[in-house]
Amino acid sequence: MISYVECTARERLAQVLDGGSFHEWLPPAERITSPHLAQLGVPSAFDDGVAIGRATLDGHPIFVAAQEGEFMGGGVGEVHGAKLVGLLQRALRDRPQAVLVLAESGGVRLHEANAGLIAVSEVMRAVLDVRAAGIPVIFLIGGANGCFGGMGIVARCADHIVMSDVGRLAMSGPEVIEASQGVDEFDARDRALVWRTTGGKHRWLTGDCDALVEDDVAAFRRAAIAALQAAQPVTLVTLEAEHALLAARLRPLAIGGDEATALWQRLGVADAARVPDMDVAELNTLGVNA
């Protein structure tokens, strides 16, 4: 078993994709770096924290992007976002079997402010365009930095999300919530609380991810292969189903209780208090998100 969370972006690409199949566009040798970071005197990365290209997955041609969490927490800036948009727009032209995104991001880079926000909005639109064309967009989430902020929104625009039990997905990160609302609202140092609220188990139980796997690169590969046919074009029917899911989630919250365990119990999870201690195999037998 190779831990997904401990791998770099390129190590994940090497293990998830078919061996030797990844062909990178705009690699580090091209030195396409952020102009904003340079102006601020902040160190840059020659790939701006994301690798994009074409590859095969179980023999199927795909386009793929992998964010590097070790560079600025995988934060999205102008160049980083433009590479993702370019990949998605090229998918519309070349029509691969799927677009695979190995996401690890804390959101928009504060250093790039509006440029990063605009970039995320363009990525969002491009994801929906690719979905409308019938090409599935698949997100893998299991990195140490999670998938937060703008990339958290982008992920929920995708056709299919695969998470590990150590992965995290949300709009606002724990530190952001604590900074804006206070420690009484959310204690970012309470790691158990953080994972109960944003972790892969919670997201799977509430229907925010489609497959829950162990922290194992091979498990992510198998789940990605299984998702190659997961195209779900955006239609009125799918939007209504999403709204129904959100409404069903709100109803038990209106009863009271501000803990994830209370929500799990009201969603029908037997022995909800044990969920944090369950392994993925046991959790998958509950059938809540079947």
PDB file of C-alpha atoms in Angstrom:
ATOM      1  CA  MET A   1       0.000   0.000   0.000  1.00  0.00           C
ATOM      2  CA  ILE A   2       1.292   3.476  -0.950  1.00  0.00           C
ATOM      3  CA  SER A   3      -0.207   6.361   1.020  1.00  0.00           C
ATOM      4  CA  TYR A   4      -1.899   8.855  -1.296  1.00  0.00           C
ATOM      5  CA  VAL A   5      -1.666  11.676   1.240  1.00  0.00           C
ATOM      6  CA  GLU A   6       2.111  11.298   1.514  1.00  0.00           C
ATOM      7  CA  CYS A   7       2.752  11.462  -2.243  1.00  0.00           C
ATOM      8  CA  THR A   8       3.592  14.573  -4.227  1.00  0.00           C
ATOM      9  CA  ALA A   9       1.438  15.560  -7.194  1.00  0.00           C
ATOM     10  CA  ARG A  10       3.765  13.906  -9.708  1.00  0.00           C
ATOM     11  CA  GLU A  11       4.120  10.778  -7.590  1.00  0.00           C
ATOM     12  CA  ARG A  12       0.328  10.464  -7.604  1.00  0.00           C
ATOM     13  CA  LEU A  13       0.266  10.862 -11.378  1.00  0.00           C
ATOM     14  CA  ALA A  14       2.889   8.147 -11.776  1.00  0.00           C
ATOM     15  CA  GLN A  15       0.934   5.720  -9.588  1.00  0.00           C
ATOM     16  CA  VAL A  16      -2.671   6.473 -10.588  1.00  0.00           C
ATOM     17  CA  LEU A  17      -2.166   6.629 -14.367  1.00  0.00           C
ATOM     18  CA  ASP A  18      -0.955   3.881 -16.686  1.00  0.00           C
ATOM     19  CA  GLY A  19       2.804   3.606 -16.365  1.00  0.00           C
ATOM     20  CA  GLY A  20       4.746   6.018 -18.589  1.00  0.00           C
ATOM     21  CA  SER A  21       1.611   7.388 -20.257  1.00  0.00           C
ATOM     22  CA  PHE A  22       1.619  10.918 -18.842  1.00  0.00           C
ATOM     23  CA  HIS A  23       2.650  13.617 -21.318  1.00  0.00           C
ATOM     24  CA  GLU A  24       2.871  16.983 -19.588  1.00  0.00           C
ATOM     25  CA  TRP A  25       1.900  20.281 -21.157  1.00  0.00           C
ATOM     26  CA  LEU A  26       3.727  23.402 -19.959  1.00  0.00           C
ATOM     27  CA  PRO A  27       6.186  21.407 -17.819  1.00  0.00           C
ATOM     28  CA  PRO A  28       8.635  23.066 -15.381  1.00  0.00           C
ATOM     29  CA  ALA A  29      11.187  23.432 -18.175  1.00  0.00           C
ATOM     30  CA  GLU A  30       8.883  26.022 -19.770  1.00  0.00           C
ATOM     31  CA  ARG A  31       9.133  28.125 -16.585  1.00  0.00           C
ATOM     32  CA  ILE A  32       5.595  29.529 -16.799  1.00  0.00           C
ATOM     33  CA  THR A  33       5.444  31.272 -13.431  1.00  0.00           C
ATOM     34  CA  SER A  34       3.121  33.719 -11.701  1.00  0.00           C
ATOM     35  CA  PRO A  35       3.949  37.380 -12.406  1.00  0.00           C
ATOM     36  CA  HIS A  36       2.150  38.418  -9.220  1.00  0.00           C
ATOM     37  CA  LEU A  37       4.351  36.376  -6.905  1.00  0.00           C
ATOM     38  CA  ALA A  38       7.481  37.727  -8.538  1.00  0.00           C
ATOM     39  CA  GLN A  39       6.315  41.313  -7.984  1.00  0.00           C
ATOM     40  CA  LEU A  40       5.751  40.543  -4.303  1.00  0.00           C
ATOM     41  CA  GLY A  41       9.114  38.871  -3.914  1.00  0.00           C
ATOM     42  CA  VAL A  42       7.466  35.522  -3.132  1.00  0.00           C
ATOM     43  CA  PRO A  43       9.233  32.351  -4.366  1.00  0.00           C
ATOM     44  CA  SER A  44       7.669  30.848  -7.486  1.00  0.00           C
ATOM     45  CA  ALA A  45       7.372  27.322  -8.845  1.00  0.00           C
ATOM     46  CA  PHE A  46       8.239  26.628 -12.474  1.00  0.00           C
ATOM     47  CA  ASP A  47       4.911  24.810 -12.952  1.00  0.00           C
ATOM     48  CA  ASP A  48       2.978  27.229 -10.695  1.00  0.00           C
ATOM     49  CA  GLY A  49       1.881  24.349  -8.516  1.00  0.00           C
ATOM     50  CA  VAL A  50      -0.064  22.258 -11.015  1.00  0.00           C
ATOM     51  CA  ALA A  51       0.858  19.612 -13.591  1.00  0.00           C
ATOM     52  CA  ILE A  52      -1.434  19.155 -16.598  1.00  0.00           C
ATOM     53  CA  GLY A  53      -1.360  16.864 -19.595  1.00  0.00           C
ATOM     54  CA  ARG A  54      -2.715  13.813 -21.363  1.00  0.00           C
ATOM     55  CA  ALA A  55      -2.395  10.179 -20.317  1.00  0.00           C
ATOM     56  CA  THR A  56      -4.173   6.854 -20.339  1.00  0.00           C
ATOM     57  CA  LEU A  57      -6.065   5.242 -17.473  1.00  0.00           C
ATOM     58  CA  ASP A  58      -6.683   1.517 -17.877  1.00  0.00           C
ATOM     59  CA  GLY A  59      -5.990   2.074 -21.561  1.00  0.00           C
ATOM     60  CA  HIS A  60      -8.514   4.910 -21.929  1.00  0.00           C
ATOM     61  CA  PRO A  61      -7.291   8.327 -23.142  1.00  0.00           C
ATOM     62  CA  ILE A  62      -7.835  11.030 -20.541  1.00  0.00           C
ATOM     63  CA  PHE A  63      -6.713  14.558 -19.699  1.00  0.00           C
ATOM     64  CA  VAL A  64      -5.394  15.044 -16.195  1.00  0.00           C
ATOM     65  CA  ALA A  65      -4.343  17.757 -13.739  1.00  0.00           C
ATOM     66  CA  ALA A  66      -2.628  17.347 -10.371  1.00  0.00           C
ATOM     67  CA  GLN A  67      -2.262  20.172  -7.855  1.00  0.00           C
ATOM     68  CA  GLU A  68       0.868  20.283  -5.706  1.00  0.00           C
ATOM     69  CA  GLY A  69      -0.081  20.936  -2.102  1.00  0.00           C
ATOM     70  CA  GLU A  70       3.524  21.549  -1.092  1.00  0.00           C
ATOM     71  CA  PHE A  71       3.555  24.773  -3.141  1.00  0.00           C
ATOM     72  CA  MET A  72       1.453  27.445  -1.427  1.00  0.00           C
ATOM     73  CA  GLY A  73      -1.007  24.814  -0.223  1.00  0.00           C
ATOM     74  CA  GLY A  74      -2.100  24.158  -3.800  1.00  0.00           C
ATOM     75  CA  GLY A  75      -3.486  27.686  -3.950  1.00  0.00           C
ATOM     76  CA  VAL A  76      -4.963  28.873  -7.252  1.00  0.00           C
ATOM     77  CA  GLY A  77      -3.497  31.937  -8.900  1.00  0.00           C
ATOM     78  CA  GLU A  78      -3.758  33.396 -12.383  1.00  0.00           C
ATOM     79  CA  VAL A  79      -1.348  31.012 -14.141  1.00  0.00           C
ATOM     80  CA  HIS A  80      -2.388  27.964 -12.093  1.00  0.00           C
ATOM     81  CA  GLY A  81      -6.025  28.616 -12.982  1.00  0.00           C
ATOM     82  CA  ALA A  82      -5.238  29.330 -16.635  1.00  0.00           C
ATOM     83  CA  LYS A  83      -3.541  25.935 -16.952  1.00  0.00           C
ATOM     84  CA  LEU A  84      -6.642  24.212 -15.585  1.00  0.00           C
ATOM     85  CA  VAL A  85      -8.925  26.207 -17.899  1.00  0.00           C
ATOM     86  CA  GLY A  86      -6.715  25.448 -20.903  1.00  0.00           C
ATOM     87  CA  LEU A  87      -6.804  21.737 -20.098  1.00  0.00           C
ATOM     88  CA  LEU A  88     -10.591  21.750 -19.902  1.00  0.00           C
ATOM     89  CA  GLN A  89     -11.012  23.797 -23.071  1.00  0.00           C
ATOM     90  CA  ARG A  90      -8.713  21.437 -24.935  1.00  0.00           C
ATOM     91  CA  ALA A  91     -10.860  18.558 -23.703  1.00  0.00           C
ATOM     92  CA  LEU A  92     -13.822  20.134 -25.513  1.00  0.00           C
ATOM     93  CA  ARG A  93     -11.800  20.055 -28.727  1.00  0.00           C
ATOM     94  CA  ASP A  94     -10.092  16.659 -28.425  1.00  0.00           C
ATOM     95  CA  ARG A  95     -12.812  14.811 -26.471  1.00  0.00           C
ATOM     96  CA  PRO A  96     -10.898  12.426 -24.192  1.00  0.00           C
ATOM     97  CA  GLN A  97     -12.718   9.691 -22.291  1.00  0.00           C
ATOM     98  CA  ALA A  98     -12.654  11.847 -19.146  1.00  0.00           C
ATOM     99  CA  VAL A  99     -10.892  14.679 -17.347  1.00  0.00           C
ATOM    100  CA  LEU A 100      -9.270  13.638 -14.078  1.00  0.00           C
ATOM    101  CA  VAL A 101      -8.335  16.222 -11.429  1.00  0.00           C
ATOM    102  CA  LEU A 102      -6.120  15.222  -8.512  1.00  0.00           C
ATOM    103  CA  ALA A 103      -7.146  18.113  -6.311  1.00  0.00           C
ATOM    104  CA  GLU A 104      -5.256  19.458  -3.328  1.00  0.00           C
ATOM    105  CA  SER A 105      -5.873  23.121  -2.618  1.00  0.00           C
ATOM    106  CA  GLY A 106      -6.581  25.539   0.179  1.00  0.00           C
ATOM    107  CA  GLY A 107      -8.385  27.779  -2.322  1.00  0.00           C
ATOM    108  CA  VAL A 108      -7.413  31.052  -3.961  1.00  0.00           C
ATOM    109  CA  ARG A 109      -3.984  32.495  -3.200  1.00  0.00           C
ATOM    110  CA  LEU A 110      -4.410  35.607  -1.107  1.00  0.00           C
ATOM    111  CA  HIS A 111      -1.289  36.977  -2.813  1.00  0.00           C
ATOM    112  CA  GLU A 112      -3.156  37.086  -6.128  1.00  0.00           C
ATOM    113  CA  ALA A 113      -6.558  38.161  -4.815  1.00  0.00           C
ATOM    114  CA  ASN A 114      -8.875  39.086  -7.681  1.00  0.00           C
ATOM    115  CA  ALA A 115      -6.742  37.345 -10.315  1.00  0.00           C
ATOM    116  CA  GLY A 116      -7.133  34.087  -8.407  1.00  0.00           C
ATOM    117  CA  LEU A 117     -10.869  34.572  -7.876  1.00  0.00           C
ATOM    118  CA  ILE A 118     -11.395  35.225 -11.579  1.00  0.00           C
ATOM    119  CA  ALA A 119      -9.319  32.150 -12.399  1.00  0.00           C
ATOM    120  CA  VAL A 120     -11.479  29.935 -10.182  1.00  0.00           C
ATOM    121  CA  SER A 121     -14.671  31.254 -11.768  1.00  0.00           C
ATOM    122  CA  GLU A 122     -13.240  30.437 -15.208  1.00  0.00           C
ATOM    123  CA  VAL A 123     -12.328  26.924 -14.078  1.00  0.00           C
ATOM    124  CA  MET A 124     -15.866  26.460 -12.786  1.00  0.00           C
ATOM    125  CA  ARG A 125     -17.389  27.515 -16.084  1.00  0.00           C
ATOM    126  CA  ALA A 126     -14.992  25.269 -18.020  1.00  0.00           C
ATOM    127  CA  VAL A 127     -15.889  22.240 -15.865  1.00  0.00           C
ATOM    128  CA  LEU A 128     -19.589  22.779 -16.556  1.00  0.00           C
ATOM    129  CA  ASP A 129     -18.891  23.200 -20.291  1.00  0.00           C
ATOM    130  CA  VAL A 130     -17.017  19.890 -20.350  1.00  0.00           C
ATOM    131  CA  ARG A 131     -19.833  18.175 -18.475  1.00  0.00           C
ATOM    132  CA  ALA A 132     -22.389  19.640 -20.875  1.00  0.00           C
ATOM    133  CA  ALA A 133     -20.394  18.061 -23.710  1.00  0.00           C
ATOM    134  CA  GLY A 134     -20.837  14.638 -22.105  1.00  0.00           C
ATOM    135  CA  ILE A 135     -17.230  14.248 -20.923  1.00  0.00           C
ATOM    136  CA  PRO A 136     -17.062  13.203 -17.260  1.00  0.00           C
ATOM    137  CA  VAL A 137     -14.971  15.313 -14.884  1.00  0.00           C
ATOM    138  CA  ILE A 138     -13.656  13.207 -11.995  1.00  0.00           C
ATOM    139  CA  PHE A 139     -12.075  14.619  -8.817  1.00  0.00           C
ATOM    140  CA  LEU A 140      -9.764  12.676  -6.517  1.00  0.00           C
ATOM    141  CA  ILE A 141      -9.419  14.258  -3.056  1.00  0.00           C
ATOM    142  CA  GLY A 142      -7.027  12.867  -0.494  1.00  0.00           C
ATOM    143  CA  GLY A 143      -4.147  15.315  -0.044  1.00  0.00           C
ATOM    144  CA  ALA A 144      -2.953  16.805   3.223  1.00  0.00           C
ATOM    145  CA  ASN A 145      -4.311  20.267   2.361  1.00  0.00           C
ATOM    146  CA  GLY A 146      -7.777  19.010   1.468  1.00  0.00           C
ATOM    147  CA  CYS A 147      -9.929  20.743  -1.139  1.00  0.00           C
ATOM    148  CA  PHE A 148     -11.200  24.084   0.149  1.00  0.00           C
ATOM    149  CA  GLY A 149     -12.290  27.522  -1.000  1.00  0.00           C
ATOM    150  CA  GLY A 150     -12.799  28.009  -4.709  1.00  0.00           C
ATOM    151  CA  MET A 151     -11.551  24.518  -5.523  1.00  0.00           C
ATOM    152  CA  GLY A 152     -14.076  23.099  -3.070  1.00  0.00           C
ATOM    153  CA  ILE A 153     -16.792  24.719  -5.173  1.00  0.00           C
ATOM    154  CA  VAL A 154     -15.191  23.507  -8.417  1.00  0.00           C
ATOM    155  CA  ALA A 155     -15.094  19.946  -7.067  1.00  0.00           C
ATOM    156  CA  ARG A 156     -18.838  20.020  -6.386  1.00  0.00           C
ATOM    157  CA  CYS A 157     -19.358  21.056 -10.017  1.00  0.00           C
ATOM    158  CA  ALA A 158     -17.792  17.769 -11.170  1.00  0.00           C
ATOM    159  CA  ASP A 159     -19.546  14.573 -12.240  1.00  0.00           C
ATOM    160  CA  HIS A 160     -17.862  12.298  -9.734  1.00  0.00           C
ATOM    161  CA  ILE A 161     -15.851  12.776  -6.519  1.00  0.00           C
ATOM    162  CA  VAL A 162     -13.619  10.143  -4.940  1.00  0.00           C
ATOM    163  CA  MET A 163     -12.319  10.814  -1.413  1.00  0.00           C
ATOM    164  CA  SER A 164     -10.248   8.966   1.130  1.00  0.00           C
ATOM    165  CA  ASP A 165     -11.245   8.904   4.770  1.00  0.00           C
ATOM    166  CA  VAL A 166      -8.381  11.357   5.470  1.00  0.00           C
ATOM    167  CA  GLY A 167      -9.391  13.703   2.646  1.00  0.00           C
ATOM    168  CA  ARG A 168     -11.291  16.903   3.378  1.00  0.00           C
ATOM    169  CA  LEU A 169     -13.742  18.934   1.314  1.00  0.00           C
ATOM    170  CA  ALA A 170     -15.478  22.199   2.200  1.00  0.00           C
ATOM    171  CA  MET A 171     -15.945  25.810   1.195  1.00  0.00           C
ATOM    172  CA  SER A 172     -14.244  27.521   4.149  1.00  0.00           C
ATOM    173  CA  GLY A 173     -11.315  25.877   5.907  1.00  0.00           C
ATOM    174  CA  PRO A 174     -11.265  25.431   9.693  1.00  0.00           C
ATOM    175  CA  GLU A 175      -8.765  28.240  10.258  1.00  0.00           C
ATOM    176  CA  VAL A 176     -10.829  30.619   8.120  1.00  0.00           C
ATOM    177  CA  ILE A 177     -14.013  29.858  10.064  1.00  0.00           C
ATOM    178  CA  GLU A 178     -12.256  30.308  13.388  1.00  0.00           C
ATOM    179  CA  ALA A 179     -10.653  33.581  12.270  1.00  0.00           C
ATOM    180  CA  SER A 180     -13.941  35.080  11.109  1.00  0.00           C
ATOM    181  CA  GLN A 181     -16.411  33.604  13.629  1.00  0.00           C
ATOM    182  CA  GLY A 182     -14.283  32.811  16.673  1.00  0.00           C
ATOM    183  CA  VAL A 183     -13.042  29.659  18.365  1.00  0.00           C
ATOM    184  CA  ASP A 184     -16.425  29.102  20.027  1.00  0.00           C
ATOM    185  CA  GLU A 185     -17.934  28.655  16.578  1.00  0.00           C
ATOM    186  CA  PHE A 186     -15.207  26.321  15.286  1.00  0.00           C
ATOM    187  CA  ASP A 187     -12.002  25.261  17.011  1.00  0.00           C
ATOM    188  CA  ALA A 188      -9.520  24.621  14.204  1.00  0.00           C
ATOM    189  CA  ARG A 189      -7.161  22.903  16.658  1.00  0.00           C
ATOM    190  CA  ASP A 190      -9.732  20.200  17.361  1.00  0.00           C
ATOM    191  CA  ARG A 191      -8.628  17.790  14.641  1.00  0.00           C
ATOM    192  CA  ALA A 192     -11.370  15.264  15.432  1.00  0.00           C
ATOM    193  CA  LEU A 193     -13.964  18.014  14.969  1.00  0.00           C
ATOM    194  CA  VAL A 194     -12.329  19.106  11.705  1.00  0.00           C
ATOM    195  CA  TRP A 195     -12.521  15.612  10.228  1.00  0.00           C
ATOM    196  CA  ARG A 196     -16.033  14.983  11.529  1.00  0.00           C
ATOM    197  CA  THR A 197     -17.144  18.162   9.767  1.00  0.00           C
ATOM    198  CA  THR A 198     -15.134  18.183   6.529  1.00  0.00           C
ATOM    199  CA  GLY A 199     -13.603  14.708   6.214  1.00  0.00           C
ATOM    200  CA  GLY A 200     -14.223  12.014   3.647  1.00  0.00           C
ATOM    201  CA  LYS A 201     -16.472   9.911   5.888  1.00  0.00           C
ATOM    202  CA  HIS A 202     -18.780  12.852   6.543  1.00  0.00           C
ATOM    203  CA  ARG A 203     -18.870  13.847   2.871  1.00  0.00           C
ATOM    204  CA  TRP A 204     -19.711  10.299   1.830  1.00  0.00           C
ATOM    205  CA  LEU A 205     -22.467   9.927   4.415  1.00  0.00           C
ATOM    206  CA  THR A 206     -24.072  13.213   3.360  1.00  0.00           C
ATOM    207  CA  GLY A 207     -23.826  12.501  -0.380  1.00  0.00           C
ATOM    208  CA  ASP A 208     -21.129  15.043  -1.223  1.00  0.00           C
ATOM    209  CA  CYS A 209     -18.768  12.401  -2.601  1.00  0.00           C
ATOM    210  CA  ASP A 210     -19.541   9.359  -4.692  1.00  0.00           C
ATOM    211  CA  ALA A 211     -16.877   6.901  -3.561  1.00  0.00           C
ATOM    212  CA  LEU A 212     -14.958   6.544  -0.302  1.00  0.00           C
ATOM    213  CA  VAL A 213     -11.615   4.734  -0.390  1.00  0.00           C
ATOM    214  CA  GLU A 214      -8.666   4.015   1.869  1.00  0.00           C
ATOM    215  CA  ASP A 215      -5.601   6.260   1.840  1.00  0.00           C
ATOM    216  CA  ASP A 216      -4.045   4.099  -0.860  1.00  0.00           C
ATOM    217  CA  VAL A 217      -2.952   5.169  -4.341  1.00  0.00           C
ATOM    218  CA  ALA A 218      -4.107   1.851  -5.820  1.00  0.00           C
ATOM    219  CA  ALA A 219      -7.567   2.341  -4.316  1.00  0.00           C
ATOM    220  CA  PHE A 220      -7.804   5.790  -5.901  1.00  0.00           C
ATOM    221  CA  ARG A 221      -6.757   4.304  -9.252  1.00  0.00           C
ATOM    222  CA  ARG A 222      -9.445   1.615  -9.072  1.00  0.00           C
ATOM    223  CA  ALA A 223     -12.100   4.189  -8.136  1.00  0.00           C
ATOM    224  CA  ALA A 224     -11.017   6.504 -10.968  1.00  0.00           C
ATOM    225  CA  ILE A 225     -11.257   3.664 -13.490  1.00  0.00           C
ATOM    226  CA  ALA A 226     -14.716   2.778 -12.210  1.00  0.00           C
ATOM    227  CA  ALA A 227     -15.770   6.424 -12.664  1.00  0.00           C
ATOM    228  CA  LEU A 228     -14.738   6.704 -16.320  1.00  0.00           C
ATOM    229  CA  GLN A 229     -18.349   6.185 -17.387  1.00  0.00           C
ATOM    230  CA  ALA A 230     -19.747   8.547 -14.743  1.00  0.00           C
ATOM    231  CA  ALA A 231     -20.879  11.341 -17.049  1.00  0.00           C
ATOM    232  CA  GLN A 232     -23.833  13.227 -15.590  1.00  0.00           C
ATOM    233  CA  PRO A 233     -24.653  16.166 -17.867  1.00  0.00           C
ATOM    234  CA  VAL A 234     -26.219  19.110 -16.063  1.00  0.00           C
ATOM    235  CA  THR A 235     -29.966  19.050 -16.697  1.00  0.00           C
ATOM    236  CA  LEU A 236     -33.061  20.299 -14.942  1.00  0.00           C
ATOM    237  CA  VAL A 237     -33.573  16.798 -13.542  1.00  0.00           C
ATOM    238  CA  THR A 238     -30.074  16.592 -12.036  1.00  0.00           C
ATOM    239  CA  LEU A 239     -30.359  20.103 -10.576  1.00  0.00           C
ATOM    240  CA  GLU A 240     -33.705  19.256  -8.983  1.00  0.00           C
ATOM    241  CA  ALA A 241     -32.173  16.093  -7.510  1.00  0.00           C
ATOM    242  CA  GLU A 242     -29.322  18.137  -6.053  1.00  0.00           C
ATOM    243  CA  HIS A 243     -31.748  20.618  -4.515  1.00  0.00           C
ATOM    244  CA  ALA A 244     -33.739  17.731  -3.036  1.00  0.00           C
ATOM    245  CA  LEU A 245     -30.541  16.342  -1.492  1.00  0.00           C
ATOM    246  CA  LEU A 246     -29.739  19.705   0.100  1.00  0.00           C
ATOM    247  CA  ALA A 247     -33.290  20.091   1.416  1.00  0.00           C
ATOM    248  CA  ALA A 248     -33.180  16.602   2.915  1.00  0.00           C
ATOM    249  CA  ARG A 249     -29.959  17.517   4.671  1.00  0.00           C
ATOM    250  CA  LEU A 250     -31.391  20.746   6.094  1.00  0.00           C
ATOM    251  CA  ARG A 251     -34.497  19.168   7.579  1.00  0.00           C
ATOM    252  CA  PRO A 252     -32.760  17.151  10.313  1.00  0.00           C
ATOM    253  CA  LEU A 253     -30.542  20.132  11.141  1.00  0.00           C
ATOM    254  CA  ALA A 254     -33.634  22.233  11.848  1.00  0.00           C
ATOM    255  CA  ILE A 255     -34.477  19.881  14.721  1.00  0.00           C
ATOM    256  CA  GLY A 256     -31.375  21.040  16.573  1.00  0.00           C
ATOM    257  CA  GLY A 257     -27.850  19.881  17.248  1.00  0.00           C
ATOM    258  CA  ASP A 258     -24.657  21.260  15.795  1.00  0.00           C
ATOM    259  CA  GLU A 259     -22.535  18.117  15.646  1.00  0.00           C
ATOM    260  CA  ALA A 260     -21.948  15.877  12.649  1.00  0.00           C
ATOM    261  CA  THR A 261     -22.826  12.806  14.711  1.00  0.00           C
ATOM    262  CA  ALA A 262     -26.335  14.185  15.282  1.00  0.00           C
ATOM    263  CA  LEU A 263     -26.775  14.693  11.541  1.00  0.00           C
ATOM    264  CA  TRP A 264     -25.512  11.185  10.765  1.00  0.00           C
ATOM    265  CA  GLN A 265     -27.977   9.711  13.218  1.00  0.00           C
ATOM    266  CA  ARG A 266     -30.890  11.614  11.701  1.00  0.00           C
ATOM    267  CA  LEU A 267     -29.786  10.505   8.231  1.00  0.00           C
ATOM    268  CA  GLY A 268     -30.255   6.923   9.375  1.00  0.00           C
ATOM    269  CA  VAL A 269     -26.683   5.926  10.271  1.00  0.00           C
ATOM    270  CA  ALA A 270     -26.764   3.150  12.847  1.00  0.00           C
ATOM    271  CA  ASP A 271     -24.391   3.673  15.780  1.00  0.00           C
ATOM    272  CA  ALA A 272     -23.401   7.108  14.453  1.00  0.00           C
ATOM    273  CA  ALA A 273     -21.050   7.769  17.353  1.00  0.00           C
ATOM    274  CA  ARG A 274     -18.787   4.986  16.074  1.00  0.00           C
ATOM    275  CA  VAL A 275     -18.348   6.439  12.583  1.00  0.00           C
ATOM    276  CA  PRO A 276     -14.988   8.156  13.307  1.00  0.00           C
ATOM    277  CA  ASP A 277     -13.568   4.800  14.412  1.00  0.00           C
ATOM    278  CA  MET A 278     -14.953   2.759  11.516  1.00  0.00           C
ATOM    279  CA  ASP A 279     -12.689   1.755   8.654  1.00  0.00           C
ATOM    280  CA  VAL A 280     -13.766   2.412   5.082  1.00  0.00           C
ATOM    281  CA  ALA A 281     -14.918  -1.176   4.453  1.00  0.00           C
ATOM    282  CA  GLU A 282     -17.237  -1.121   7.458  1.00  0.00           C
ATOM    283  CA  LEU A 283     -18.568   2.331   6.584  1.00  0.00           C
ATOM    284  CA  ASN A 284     -19.338   1.260   3.026  1.00  0.00           C
ATOM    285  CA  THR A 285     -21.567  -1.534   4.352  1.00  0.00           C
ATOM    286  CA  LEU A 286     -23.929   0.998   5.935  1.00  0.00           C
ATOM    287  CA  GLY A 287     -25.519   1.690   2.578  1.00  0.00           C
ATOM    288  CA  VAL A 288     -26.479   5.270   3.472  1.00  0.00           C
ATOM    289  CA  ASN A 289     -24.957   6.736   0.304  1.00  0.00           C
ATOM    290  CA  ALA A 290     -25.748   3.832  -1.952  1.00  0.00           C
TER     291      ALA A 290
END
